[in-house]
Coordinates of C-alpha atoms in Angstrom, one line a residue:
M1 CA 111.9 209.2 97.8
L2 CA 112.7 211.2 100.9
M3 CA 114.0 209.2 103.8
D4 CA 114.8 210.3 107.3
K5 CA 116.0 206.9 108.7
P6 CA 117.8 203.8 107.2
R7 CA 115.5 201.6 105.1
R8 CA 115.9 198.0 104.0
G9 CA 115.8 197.4 100.3
Y10 CA 117.6 195.7 97.4
W11 CA 120.4 197.0 95.1
C12 CA 119.9 195.6 91.6
E13 CA 122.4 195.7 88.8
C14 CA 122.6 194.5 85.2
W15 CA 126.1 193.5 83.8
T16 CA 127.2 192.3 80.4
E17 CA 130.4 190.4 79.6
D18 CA 131.9 189.5 76.3
L19 CA 132.9 185.9 76.6
N20 CA 135.4 186.1 73.7
Q21 CA 137.4 188.9 75.2
E22 CA 139.4 189.2 78.4
T23 CA 137.7 192.5 79.4
P24 CA 135.9 193.1 82.7
P25 CA 132.1 193.0 82.8
V26 CA 130.3 196.3 82.1
L27 CA 127.6 197.7 84.3
R28 CA 124.6 198.5 82.1
A29 CA 122.0 199.5 84.6
S30 CA 121.2 199.7 88.3
F31 CA 118.1 200.1 90.3
D32 CA 117.2 200.6 94.0
A33 CA 114.2 198.6 95.0
Y34 CA 112.3 198.8 98.3
S35 CA 110.7 195.4 98.3
A36 CA 111.4 191.9 97.0
P37 CA 108.5 192.1 94.4
Q38 CA 109.9 195.4 93.1
A39 CA 113.4 193.9 92.8
D40 CA 112.4 190.8 90.9
R41 CA 109.9 192.8 88.8
W42 CA 112.9 194.9 87.5
V43 CA 114.6 191.7 86.2
A44 CA 111.3 190.3 84.9
V45 CA 110.5 193.5 82.9
A46 CA 114.0 193.4 81.4
L47 CA 113.7 189.7 80.4
R48 CA 110.3 190.2 78.8
T49 CA 111.5 193.2 76.9
I50 CA 114.6 191.5 75.4
S51 CA 113.3 188.0 75.0
P52 CA 111.9 188.5 71.4
A53 CA 115.5 189.5 70.3
L54 CA 117.2 186.6 72.0
D55 CA 118.3 183.4 70.3
P56 CA 116.1 180.3 71.1
D57 CA 118.4 179.0 73.9
A58 CA 118.7 182.3 75.6
S59 CA 115.0 183.0 75.2
Q60 CA 114.2 179.6 76.8
E61 CA 116.5 180.5 79.7
A62 CA 114.7 183.8 80.2
W63 CA 111.2 182.2 80.1
E64 CA 112.3 179.4 82.5
W65 CA 113.3 182.0 85.0
L66 CA 110.1 184.0 84.5
Y67 CA 108.0 180.9 85.1
D68 CA 109.9 178.9 87.7
G69 CA 113.1 180.7 88.8
R70 CA 111.3 183.9 89.7
I71 CA 109.6 182.1 92.6
A72 CA 112.9 180.9 94.0
T73 CA 114.4 184.3 93.6
R74 CA 111.6 186.0 95.4
K75 CA 111.8 183.5 98.3
A76 CA 115.6 184.0 98.5
L77 CA 115.2 187.8 98.6
L78 CA 112.6 187.5 101.4
R79 CA 115.3 185.5 103.3
A80 CA 117.7 188.5 102.7
E81 CA 119.9 186.4 100.4
P82 CA 121.6 187.8 97.3
C83 CA 120.5 186.5 93.9
A84 CA 121.7 186.4 90.3
V85 CA 119.9 185.7 87.1
M86 CA 122.2 184.9 84.2
L87 CA 121.7 184.1 80.5
T88 CA 124.0 183.8 77.5
Q89 CA 123.2 185.3 74.2
A90 CA 125.7 184.4 71.4
R91 CA 129.0 185.4 73.0
T92 CA 127.5 187.8 75.6
R93 CA 126.7 186.9 79.2
I94 CA 124.0 189.1 80.8
T95 CA 123.8 189.0 84.6
W96 CA 121.2 190.6 86.8
T97 CA 122.2 190.8 90.5
I98 CA 120.0 191.6 93.4
R99 CA 121.5 192.2 96.9
P100 CA 119.8 193.1 100.1
V101 CA 121.0 196.5 101.4
I102 CA 120.2 199.2 103.9
F103 CA 119.6 202.5 102.2
L104 CA 120.9 205.4 104.3
P105 CA 119.2 208.8 104.3
L106 CA 121.1 211.6 102.6
A107 CA 121.2 215.2 103.7
H108 CA 118.8 217.4 101.8
R109 CA 121.1 219.6 99.7
Q110 CA 118.5 221.8 98.0
G111 CA 119.2 225.4 98.9
A112 CA 122.4 224.6 100.8
E113 CA 125.9 225.4 99.6
L114 CA 128.2 222.5 99.2
P115 CA 131.6 222.7 101.1
S116 CA 134.5 223.8 98.9
C117 CA 136.0 220.3 99.0
A118 CA 133.0 219.0 97.0
H119 CA 134.4 220.8 93.9
D120 CA 137.7 219.0 94.2
F121 CA 136.1 215.6 93.5
K122 CA 137.8 213.7 90.7
P123 CA 136.1 210.7 89.1
L124 CA 137.9 207.3 89.4
T125 CA 139.8 206.4 86.3
E126 CA 139.7 202.7 87.1
P127 CA 136.6 200.9 85.8
H128 CA 134.2 199.6 88.4
T129 CA 134.8 195.9 89.1
R130 CA 132.0 193.4 89.7
Q131 CA 131.8 191.7 93.0
Q132 CA 131.2 188.0 92.9
T133 CA 127.9 186.8 94.0
D134 CA 127.0 183.3 95.1

């Protein structure tokens, strides 16, 4: 999507965490949504996709959110409040987060040569740490 001015939207992430180990959560997926329905749909599709493989308790948590929690999530997003959907499968906690953001337009780089400093970029060696959500 090409943008020429800042645009409101939602930044969505899916994290997993092994509850038996003292390791940081792992980012599994992220998604940029441009409406509250698109953001909560991303979580809903994931929950519907994995629910057949979940244990009975986790599956029940998933379907409770799909039937009841999704409405509360949508309302919170429309009020520009961050949300989280969490369930625990065996020893793994899965957390989907949705945060209101403003997406900034990026310069169009096609056909343009990058500055020489762009080739000096070194990826971070530290793992990305999860920010706490309310």
